DNA sequence: TCTGGGGTCCTAGGACCC
DNA sequence: TCTGGGGTCCTAGGACCC
């Protein structure tokens, strides 16, 4: 029998802040949403009682919960705590999969000899997370990954739900279809219009079940990764030159991350969002994959000038790299030499930044305009 | 001073090729 | 005087997740 434990941290970013500053215990705490146009990233359960939830605009959260403690995001700190969490999970099984910064899947199959029944082990893990790391978590224990995830989401906060072998259908039948990972508001509405409200009803409709409930076929690990950087401007822009300066900073960020991972991108995309929230993306695929700021910038600048609407103000700009390759492309020898020296230069800059901070080297105006 | 930023996956149309 | 048609790549948009 296979046993999957899905572990999901409760209000993870808030919990990390509390682990570092116990004075926050018991108070409504909100991470993110401080800047003018920011949104809530994580809200403590005290804050949620006021109606605050993640993705809510900051100004709204402040209105609903003015006495909350607002904290800025500290990504590095959360990543460090995430490592601690997964280090603890790995004590209980050699097979632990990281699903996100605050979610993991522990395969407890065959660990009975070492740790006792999967249910006891699951309890133990949730308890240790709380006691050793001060990280409250919820768990779902089931014979299937999807089921375990659903169970964990229903166990929140700080609970554990166990779905015994053979009781899967009984467990699922009465639940709304929205509990299925991948079924969001749109799909839920579409299903509701067809008279399908619960997972049980969905299971009876073979046509829909195939589309939404394909629990068996697991996705292959052939993911075509992508990475990007985007920013909502504190103030919307109307001058193209000002947009280009922002774009260059985004390009630098993406280029640095590509080089850090030893990746080259074949497809570069620009994202533009106007004040009225109309959003467009325009992409270019290149023959020679690149990780060079100057090449990426030249592409996105071209796309910007070609597609930006002159009389509308821009509130967000983004640069994304996709169709990422580790190696395997064959430029001509001449190009290769030339590119290699550029790559070396950028890597040198990356190194200095890592050592002395992002402000150590800034690009001159000539580069910004030059492409 | 309304509506973040990091991603993945899917669909659909058109170009192009055989 | 008729519209095949399958496969792949590129592009754009959108749903969804944390």
PDB file of N, CA, C and O in Angstrom, chain A residues 23-87:
ATOM      1  N   UNK A  23       6.941  38.165  19.789  1.00  0.00           N
ATOM      2  CA  UNK A  23       5.990  39.211  20.182  1.00  0.00           C
ATOM      3  C   UNK A  23       4.810  39.294  19.227  1.00  0.00           C
ATOM      4  O   UNK A  23       3.779  39.872  19.541  1.00  0.00           O
ATOM      5  N   UNK A  24       4.986  38.697  18.035  1.00  0.00           N
ATOM      6  CA  UNK A  24       3.900  38.724  17.043  1.00  0.00           C
ATOM      7  C   UNK A  24       2.835  37.666  17.322  1.00  0.00           C
ATOM      8  O   UNK A  24       1.756  37.697  16.727  1.00  0.00           O
ATOM      9  N   UNK A  25       3.142  36.749  18.245  1.00  0.00           N
ATOM     10  CA  UNK A  25       2.189  35.676  18.545  1.00  0.00           C
ATOM     11  C   UNK A  25       0.843  36.254  18.986  1.00  0.00           C
ATOM     12  O   UNK A  25       0.796  37.168  19.806  1.00  0.00           O
ATOM     13  N   UNK A  26      -0.221  35.714  18.431  1.00  0.00           N
ATOM     14  CA  UNK A  26      -1.561  36.108  18.856  1.00  0.00           C
ATOM     15  C   UNK A  26      -2.060  37.395  18.240  1.00  0.00           C
ATOM     16  O   UNK A  26      -3.226  37.736  18.366  1.00  0.00           O
ATOM     17  N   UNK A  27      -1.161  38.147  17.573  1.00  0.00           N
ATOM     18  CA  UNK A  27      -1.606  39.403  16.944  1.00  0.00           C
ATOM     19  C   UNK A  27      -1.961  39.162  15.488  1.00  0.00           C
ATOM     20  O   UNK A  27      -1.431  38.249  14.867  1.00  0.00           O
ATOM     21  N   UNK A  28      -2.850  39.993  14.934  1.00  0.00           N
ATOM     22  CA  UNK A  28      -3.076  39.900  13.486  1.00  0.00           C
ATOM     23  C   UNK A  28      -1.831  40.389  12.743  1.00  0.00           C
ATOM     24  O   UNK A  28      -1.361  41.493  12.991  1.00  0.00           O
ATOM     25  N   UNK A  29      -1.276  39.533  11.880  1.00  0.00           N
ATOM     26  CA  UNK A  29      -0.051  39.862  11.158  1.00  0.00           C
ATOM     27  C   UNK A  29      -0.307  39.690   9.663  1.00  0.00           C
ATOM     28  O   UNK A  29      -0.914  38.702   9.230  1.00  0.00           O
ATOM     29  N   UNK A  30       0.155  40.669   8.903  1.00  0.00           N
ATOM     30  CA  UNK A  30      -0.024  40.612   7.447  1.00  0.00           C
ATOM     31  C   UNK A  30       1.316  40.845   6.768  1.00  0.00           C
ATOM     32  O   UNK A  30       1.983  41.843   7.027  1.00  0.00           O
ATOM     33  N   UNK A  31       1.724  39.906   5.924  1.00  0.00           N
ATOM     34  CA  UNK A  31       2.970  40.066   5.170  1.00  0.00           C
ATOM     35  C   UNK A  31       2.612  40.508   3.755  1.00  0.00           C
ATOM     36  O   UNK A  31       1.784  39.895   3.094  1.00  0.00           O
ATOM     37  N   UNK A  32       3.280  41.577   3.315  1.00  0.00           N
ATOM     38  CA  UNK A  32       3.027  42.117   1.977  1.00  0.00           C
ATOM     39  C   UNK A  32       1.933  43.169   2.014  1.00  0.00           C
ATOM     40  O   UNK A  32       1.261  43.351   3.028  1.00  0.00           O
ATOM     41  N   UNK A  33       1.763  43.872   0.893  1.00  0.00           N
ATOM     42  CA  UNK A  33       0.684  44.846   0.802  1.00  0.00           C
ATOM     43  C   UNK A  33       1.021  46.191   1.388  1.00  0.00           C
ATOM     44  O   UNK A  33       0.145  47.020   1.603  1.00  0.00           O
ATOM     45  N   UNK A  34       2.304  46.417   1.630  1.00  0.00           N
ATOM     46  CA  UNK A  34       2.675  47.676   2.259  1.00  0.00           C
ATOM     47  C   UNK A  34       2.786  48.800   1.235  1.00  0.00           C
ATOM     48  O   UNK A  34       2.337  49.909   1.474  1.00  0.00           O
ATOM     49  N   UNK A  35       3.399  48.495   0.109  1.00  0.00           N
ATOM     50  CA  UNK A  35       3.564  49.513  -0.926  1.00  0.00           C
ATOM     51  C   UNK A  35       2.207  49.937  -1.485  1.00  0.00           C
ATOM     52  O   UNK A  35       1.217  49.238  -1.335  1.00  0.00           O
ATOM     53  N   UNK A  36       2.195  51.078  -2.136  1.00  0.00           N
ATOM     54  CA  UNK A  36       0.948  51.638  -2.644  1.00  0.00           C
ATOM     55  C   UNK A  36       0.116  50.641  -3.418  1.00  0.00           C
ATOM     56  O   UNK A  36      -1.084  50.523  -3.215  1.00  0.00           O
ATOM     57  N   UNK A  37       0.777  49.892  -4.327  1.00  0.00           N
ATOM     58  CA  UNK A  37       0.027  48.994  -5.189  1.00  0.00           C
ATOM     59  C   UNK A  37       0.244  47.533  -4.848  1.00  0.00           C
ATOM     60  O   UNK A  37       0.028  46.660  -5.679  1.00  0.00           O
ATOM     61  N   UNK A  38       0.685  47.266  -3.644  1.00  0.00           N
ATOM     62  CA  UNK A  38       0.972  45.880  -3.269  1.00  0.00           C
ATOM     63  C   UNK A  38      -0.267  45.122  -2.843  1.00  0.00           C
ATOM     64  O   UNK A  38      -1.324  45.696  -2.619  1.00  0.00           O
ATOM     65  N   UNK A  39      -0.124  43.801  -2.728  1.00  0.00           N
ATOM     66  CA  UNK A  39      -1.227  42.987  -2.216  1.00  0.00           C
ATOM     67  C   UNK A  39      -0.720  42.116  -1.066  1.00  0.00           C
ATOM     68  O   UNK A  39       0.478  41.964  -0.866  1.00  0.00           O
ATOM     69  N   UNK A  40      -1.660  41.561  -0.309  1.00  0.00           N
ATOM     70  CA  UNK A  40      -1.341  40.693   0.822  1.00  0.00           C
ATOM     71  C   UNK A  40      -0.791  39.368   0.311  1.00  0.00           C
ATOM     72  O   UNK A  40      -1.376  38.749  -0.582  1.00  0.00           O
ATOM     73  N   UNK A  41       0.338  38.938   0.845  1.00  0.00           N
ATOM     74  CA  UNK A  41       0.902  37.656   0.443  1.00  0.00           C
ATOM     75  C   UNK A  41       0.549  36.576   1.452  1.00  0.00           C
ATOM     76  O   UNK A  41       0.323  35.435   1.091  1.00  0.00           O
ATOM     77  N   UNK A  42       0.543  36.934   2.728  1.00  0.00           N
ATOM     78  CA  UNK A  42       0.241  35.962   3.765  1.00  0.00           C
ATOM     79  C   UNK A  42      -0.430  36.697   4.927  1.00  0.00           C
ATOM     80  O   UNK A  42       0.037  37.749   5.349  1.00  0.00           O
ATOM     81  N   UNK A  43      -1.514  36.136   5.421  1.00  0.00           N
ATOM     82  CA  UNK A  43      -2.236  36.773   6.528  1.00  0.00           C
ATOM     83  C   UNK A  43      -2.421  35.755   7.651  1.00  0.00           C
ATOM     84  O   UNK A  43      -2.780  34.608   7.396  1.00  0.00           O
ATOM     85  N   UNK A  44      -2.179  36.185   8.893  1.00  0.00           N
ATOM     86  CA  UNK A  44      -2.386  35.284  10.028  1.00  0.00           C
ATOM     87  C   UNK A  44      -3.878  35.024  10.179  1.00  0.00           C
ATOM     88  O   UNK A  44      -4.714  35.772   9.659  1.00  0.00           O
ATOM     89  N   UNK A  45      -4.219  33.974  10.921  1.00  0.00           N
ATOM     90  CA  UNK A  45      -5.633  33.634  11.067  1.00  0.00           C
ATOM     91  C   UNK A  45      -6.390  34.721  11.825  1.00  0.00           C
ATOM     92  O   UNK A  45      -7.582  34.923  11.589  1.00  0.00           O
ATOM     93  N   UNK A  46      -5.698  35.459  12.714  1.00  0.00           N
ATOM     94  CA  UNK A  46      -6.350  36.592  13.394  1.00  0.00           C
ATOM     95  C   UNK A  46      -6.775  37.642  12.373  1.00  0.00           C
ATOM     96  O   UNK A  46      -7.861  38.221  12.453  1.00  0.00           O
ATOM     97  N   UNK A  47      -5.866  37.878  11.388  1.00  0.00           N
ATOM     98  CA  UNK A  47      -6.191  38.874  10.354  1.00  0.00           C
ATOM     99  C   UNK A  47      -7.284  38.351   9.432  1.00  0.00           C
ATOM    100  O   UNK A  47      -8.139  39.106   8.967  1.00  0.00           O
ATOM    101  N   UNK A  48      -7.276  37.051   9.174  1.00  0.00           N
ATOM    102  CA  UNK A  48      -8.295  36.480   8.292  1.00  0.00           C
ATOM    103  C   UNK A  48      -9.674  36.631   8.900  1.00  0.00           C
ATOM    104  O   UNK A  48     -10.670  36.725   8.186  1.00  0.00           O
ATOM    105  N   UNK A  49      -9.722  36.635  10.234  1.00  0.00           N
ATOM    106  CA  UNK A  49     -11.032  36.802  10.877  1.00  0.00           C
ATOM    107  C   UNK A  49     -11.639  38.167  10.569  1.00  0.00           C
ATOM    108  O   UNK A  49     -12.846  38.343  10.637  1.00  0.00           O
ATOM    109  N   UNK A  50     -10.776  39.162  10.231  1.00  0.00           N
ATOM    110  CA  UNK A  50     -11.287  40.479   9.824  1.00  0.00           C
ATOM    111  C   UNK A  50     -11.707  40.470   8.363  1.00  0.00           C
ATOM    112  O   UNK A  50     -12.150  41.492   7.829  1.00  0.00           O
ATOM    113  N   UNK A  51     -11.486  39.355   7.671  1.00  0.00           N
ATOM    114  CA  UNK A  51     -11.853  39.304   6.258  1.00  0.00           C
ATOM    115  C   UNK A  51     -10.669  39.470   5.318  1.00  0.00           C
ATOM    116  O   UNK A  51     -10.832  39.511   4.101  1.00  0.00           O
ATOM    117  N   UNK A  52      -9.465  39.582   5.899  1.00  0.00           N
ATOM    118  CA  UNK A  52      -8.271  39.745   5.062  1.00  0.00           C
ATOM    119  C   UNK A  52      -7.858  38.385   4.498  1.00  0.00           C
ATOM    120  O   UNK A  52      -7.913  37.379   5.198  1.00  0.00           O
ATOM    121  N   UNK A  53      -7.480  38.366   3.217  1.00  0.00           N
ATOM    122  CA  UNK A  53      -6.964  37.130   2.635  1.00  0.00           C
ATOM    123  C   UNK A  53      -5.852  37.460   1.655  1.00  0.00           C
ATOM    124  O   UNK A  53      -5.689  38.631   1.275  1.00  0.00           O
ATOM    125  N   UNK A  54      -5.098  36.450   1.238  1.00  0.00           N
ATOM    126  CA  UNK A  54      -3.989  36.714   0.335  1.00  0.00           C
ATOM    127  C   UNK A  54      -4.523  37.169  -1.014  1.00  0.00           C
ATOM    128  O   UNK A  54      -5.648  36.837  -1.399  1.00  0.00           O
ATOM    129  N   UNK A  55      -3.713  37.967  -1.699  1.00  0.00           N
ATOM    130  CA  UNK A  55      -4.040  38.582  -2.990  1.00  0.00           C
ATOM    131  C   UNK A  55      -4.963  39.787  -2.840  1.00  0.00           C
ATOM    132  O   UNK A  55      -5.335  40.405  -3.829  1.00  0.00           O
ATOM    133  N   UNK A  56      -5.308  40.124  -1.605  1.00  0.00           N
ATOM    134  CA  UNK A  56      -6.152  41.300  -1.405  1.00  0.00           C
ATOM    135  C   UNK A  56      -5.287  42.562  -1.470  1.00  0.00           C
ATOM    136  O   UNK A  56      -4.193  42.583  -0.907  1.00  0.00           O
ATOM    137  N   UNK A  57      -5.746  43.602  -2.154  1.00  0.00           N
ATOM    138  CA  UNK A  57      -4.970  44.845  -2.205  1.00  0.00           C
ATOM    139  C   UNK A  57      -4.685  45.376  -0.803  1.00  0.00           C
ATOM    140  O   UNK A  57      -5.555  45.293   0.082  1.00  0.00           O
ATOM    141  N   UNK A  58      -3.488  45.930  -0.621  1.00  0.00           N
ATOM    142  CA  UNK A  58      -3.057  46.383   0.697  1.00  0.00           C
ATOM    143  C   UNK A  58      -3.981  47.416   1.326  1.00  0.00           C
ATOM    144  O   UNK A  58      -4.284  47.329   2.518  1.00  0.00           O
ATOM    145  N   UNK A  59      -4.450  48.361   0.510  1.00  0.00           N
ATOM    146  CA  UNK A  59      -5.280  49.430   1.082  1.00  0.00           C
ATOM    147  C   UNK A  59      -6.563  48.853   1.680  1.00  0.00           C
ATOM    148  O   UNK A  59      -7.052  49.311   2.698  1.00  0.00           O
ATOM    149  N   UNK A  60      -7.075  47.795   1.024  1.00  0.00           N
ATOM    150  CA  UNK A  60      -8.302  47.152   1.498  1.00  0.00           C
ATOM    151  C   UNK A  60      -8.049  46.429   2.824  1.00  0.00           C
ATOM    152  O   UNK A  60      -8.864  46.488   3.742  1.00  0.00           O
ATOM    153  N   UNK A  61      -6.885  45.765   2.885  1.00  0.00           N
ATOM    154  CA  UNK A  61      -6.525  45.048   4.110  1.00  0.00           C
ATOM    155  C   UNK A  61      -6.381  46.018   5.270  1.00  0.00           C
ATOM    156  O   UNK A  61      -6.807  45.732   6.390  1.00  0.00           O
ATOM    157  N   UNK A  62      -5.791  47.185   5.004  1.00  0.00           N
ATOM    158  CA  UNK A  62      -5.608  48.175   6.066  1.00  0.00           C
ATOM    159  C   UNK A  62      -6.956  48.704   6.551  1.00  0.00           C
ATOM    160  O   UNK A  62      -7.136  49.012   7.720  1.00  0.00           O
ATOM    161  N   UNK A  63      -7.895  48.766   5.632  1.00  0.00           N
ATOM    162  CA  UNK A  63      -9.217  49.246   6.005  1.00  0.00           C
ATOM    163  C   UNK A  63      -9.919  48.215   6.903  1.00  0.00           C
ATOM    164  O   UNK A  63     -10.530  48.547   7.907  1.00  0.00           O
ATOM    165  N   UNK A  64      -9.808  46.937   6.511  1.00  0.00           N
ATOM    166  CA  UNK A  64     -10.491  45.874   7.252  1.00  0.00           C
ATOM    167  C   UNK A  64      -9.833  45.582   8.585  1.00  0.00           C
ATOM    168  O   UNK A  64     -10.482  45.171   9.534  1.00  0.00           O
ATOM    169  N   UNK A  65      -8.512  45.770   8.641  1.00  0.00           N
ATOM    170  CA  UNK A  65      -7.776  45.344   9.823  1.00  0.00           C
ATOM    171  C   UNK A  65      -6.682  46.365  10.150  1.00  0.00           C
ATOM    172  O   UNK A  65      -5.495  46.074  10.044  1.00  0.00           O
ATOM    173  N   UNK A  66      -7.110  47.581  10.549  1.00  0.00           N
ATOM    174  CA  UNK A  66      -6.139  48.676  10.723  1.00  0.00           C
ATOM    175  C   UNK A  66      -5.126  48.410  11.833  1.00  0.00           C
ATOM    176  O   UNK A  66      -4.025  48.959  11.791  1.00  0.00           O
ATOM    177  N   UNK A  67      -5.488  47.569  12.803  1.00  0.00           N
ATOM    178  CA  UNK A  67      -4.580  47.334  13.926  1.00  0.00           C
ATOM    179  C   UNK A  67      -3.586  46.209  13.641  1.00  0.00           C
ATOM    180  O   UNK A  67      -2.786  45.864  14.496  1.00  0.00           O
ATOM    181  N   UNK A  68      -3.624  45.645  12.439  1.00  0.00           N
ATOM    182  CA  UNK A  68      -2.701  44.543  12.118  1.00  0.00           C
ATOM    183  C   UNK A  68      -1.267  45.043  12.023  1.00  0.00           C
ATOM    184  O   UNK A  68      -1.016  46.212  11.745  1.00  0.00           O
ATOM    185  N   UNK A  69      -0.319  44.123  12.268  1.00  0.00           N
ATOM    186  CA  UNK A  69       1.088  44.438  12.051  1.00  0.00           C
ATOM    187  C   UNK A  69       1.403  44.115  10.598  1.00  0.00           C
ATOM    188  O   UNK A  69       1.276  42.961  10.180  1.00  0.00           O
ATOM    189  N   UNK A  70       1.800  45.110   9.818  1.00  0.00           N
ATOM    190  CA  UNK A  70       2.149  44.904   8.410  1.00  0.00           C
ATOM    191  C   UNK A  70       3.649  44.734   8.270  1.00  0.00           C
ATOM    192  O   UNK A  70       4.408  45.562   8.763  1.00  0.00           O
ATOM    193  N   UNK A  71       4.072  43.672   7.616  1.00  0.00           N
ATOM    194  CA  UNK A  71       5.506  43.426   7.440  1.00  0.00           C
ATOM    195  C   UNK A  71       5.834  43.278   5.963  1.00  0.00           C
ATOM    196  O   UNK A  71       5.042  42.734   5.198  1.00  0.00           O
ATOM    197  N   UNK A  72       7.031  43.746   5.579  1.00  0.00           N
ATOM    198  CA  UNK A  72       7.438  43.564   4.181  1.00  0.00           C
ATOM    199  C   UNK A  72       7.894  42.131   3.936  1.00  0.00           C
ATOM    200  O   UNK A  72       8.300  41.430   4.873  1.00  0.00           O
ATOM    201  N   UNK A  73       7.840  41.695   2.696  1.00  0.00           N
ATOM    202  CA  UNK A  73       8.293  40.347   2.320  1.00  0.00           C
ATOM    203  C   UNK A  73       9.799  40.206   2.523  1.00  0.00           C
ATOM    204  O   UNK A  73      10.552  41.117   2.224  1.00  0.00           O
ATOM    205  N   UNK A  74      10.204  39.051   3.020  1.00  0.00           N
ATOM    206  CA  UNK A  74      11.653  38.775   3.141  1.00  0.00           C
ATOM    207  C   UNK A  74      11.924  37.396   2.539  1.00  0.00           C
ATOM    208  O   UNK A  74      12.048  36.395   3.262  1.00  0.00           O
ATOM    209  N   UNK A  75      12.010  37.377   1.226  1.00  0.00           N
ATOM    210  CA  UNK A  75      12.109  36.110   0.511  1.00  0.00           C
ATOM    211  C   UNK A  75      13.245  35.215   0.971  1.00  0.00           C
ATOM    212  O   UNK A  75      13.088  34.009   1.128  1.00  0.00           O
ATOM    213  N   UNK A  76      14.401  35.821   1.174  1.00  0.00           N
ATOM    214  CA  UNK A  76      15.575  35.023   1.560  1.00  0.00           C
ATOM    215  C   UNK A  76      15.324  34.288   2.877  1.00  0.00           C
ATOM    216  O   UNK A  76      15.680  33.129   3.029  1.00  0.00           O
ATOM    217  N   UNK A  77      14.702  34.990   3.815  1.00  0.00           N
ATOM    218  CA  UNK A  77      14.440  34.389   5.125  1.00  0.00           C
ATOM    219  C   UNK A  77      13.460  33.225   4.979  1.00  0.00           C
ATOM    220  O   UNK A  77      13.632  32.166   5.588  1.00  0.00           O
ATOM    221  N   UNK A  78      12.437  33.398   4.142  1.00  0.00           N
ATOM    222  CA  UNK A  78      11.449  32.334   3.982  1.00  0.00           C
ATOM    223  C   UNK A  78      12.069  31.114   3.298  1.00  0.00           C
ATOM    224  O   UNK A  78      11.755  29.979   3.633  1.00  0.00           O
ATOM    225  N   UNK A  79      12.948  31.379   2.336  1.00  0.00           N
ATOM    226  CA  UNK A  79      13.630  30.254   1.663  1.00  0.00           C
ATOM    227  C   UNK A  79      14.465  29.463   2.652  1.00  0.00           C
ATOM    228  O   UNK A  79      14.514  28.238   2.612  1.00  0.00           O
ATOM    229  N   UNK A  80      15.121  30.179   3.563  1.00  0.00           N
ATOM    230  CA  UNK A  80      15.950  29.520   4.568  1.00  0.00           C
ATOM    231  C   UNK A  80      15.081  28.631   5.474  1.00  0.00           C
ATOM    232  O   UNK A  80      15.443  27.493   5.763  1.00  0.00           O
ATOM    233  N   UNK A  81      13.934  29.137   5.891  1.00  0.00           N
ATOM    234  CA  UNK A  81      13.045  28.329   6.728  1.00  0.00           C
ATOM    235  C   UNK A  81      12.468  27.156   5.963  1.00  0.00           C
ATOM    236  O   UNK A  81      12.239  26.077   6.516  1.00  0.00           O
ATOM    237  N   UNK A  82      12.225  27.363   4.685  1.00  0.00           N
ATOM    238  CA  UNK A  82      11.725  26.277   3.847  1.00  0.00           C
ATOM    239  C   UNK A  82      12.729  25.123   3.853  1.00  0.00           C
ATOM    240  O   UNK A  82      12.366  23.954   3.940  1.00  0.00           O
ATOM    241  N   UNK A  83      14.006  25.476   3.768  1.00  0.00           N
ATOM    242  CA  UNK A  83      15.050  24.433   3.810  1.00  0.00           C
ATOM    243  C   UNK A  83      14.987  23.661   5.118  1.00  0.00           C
ATOM    244  O   UNK A  83      15.108  22.439   5.140  1.00  0.00           O
ATOM    245  N   UNK A  84      14.782  24.385   6.223  1.00  0.00           N
ATOM    246  CA  UNK A  84      14.700  23.716   7.524  1.00  0.00           C
ATOM    247  C   UNK A  84      13.529  22.741   7.561  1.00  0.00           C
ATOM    248  O   UNK A  84      13.628  21.636   8.081  1.00  0.00           O
ATOM    249  N   UNK A  85      12.394  23.190   7.018  1.00  0.00           N
ATOM    250  CA  UNK A  85      11.201  22.342   7.001  1.00  0.00           C
ATOM    251  C   UNK A  85      11.478  21.053   6.235  1.00  0.00           C
ATOM    252  O   UNK A  85      11.191  19.951   6.709  1.00  0.00           O
ATOM    253  N   UNK A  86      12.060  21.177   5.046  1.00  0.00           N
ATOM    254  CA  UNK A  86      12.277  19.986   4.225  1.00  0.00           C
ATOM    255  C   UNK A  86      13.363  19.097   4.805  1.00  0.00           C
ATOM    256  O   UNK A  86      13.333  17.881   4.643  1.00  0.00           O
ATOM    257  N   UNK A  87      14.309  19.695   5.502  1.00  0.00           N
ATOM    258  CA  UNK A  87      15.328  18.905   6.182  1.00  0.00           C
ATOM    259  C   UNK A  87      14.667  18.011   7.232  1.00  0.00           C
ATOM    260  O   UNK A  87      14.991  16.829   7.362  1.00  0.00           O
TER     261      UNK A  87
END
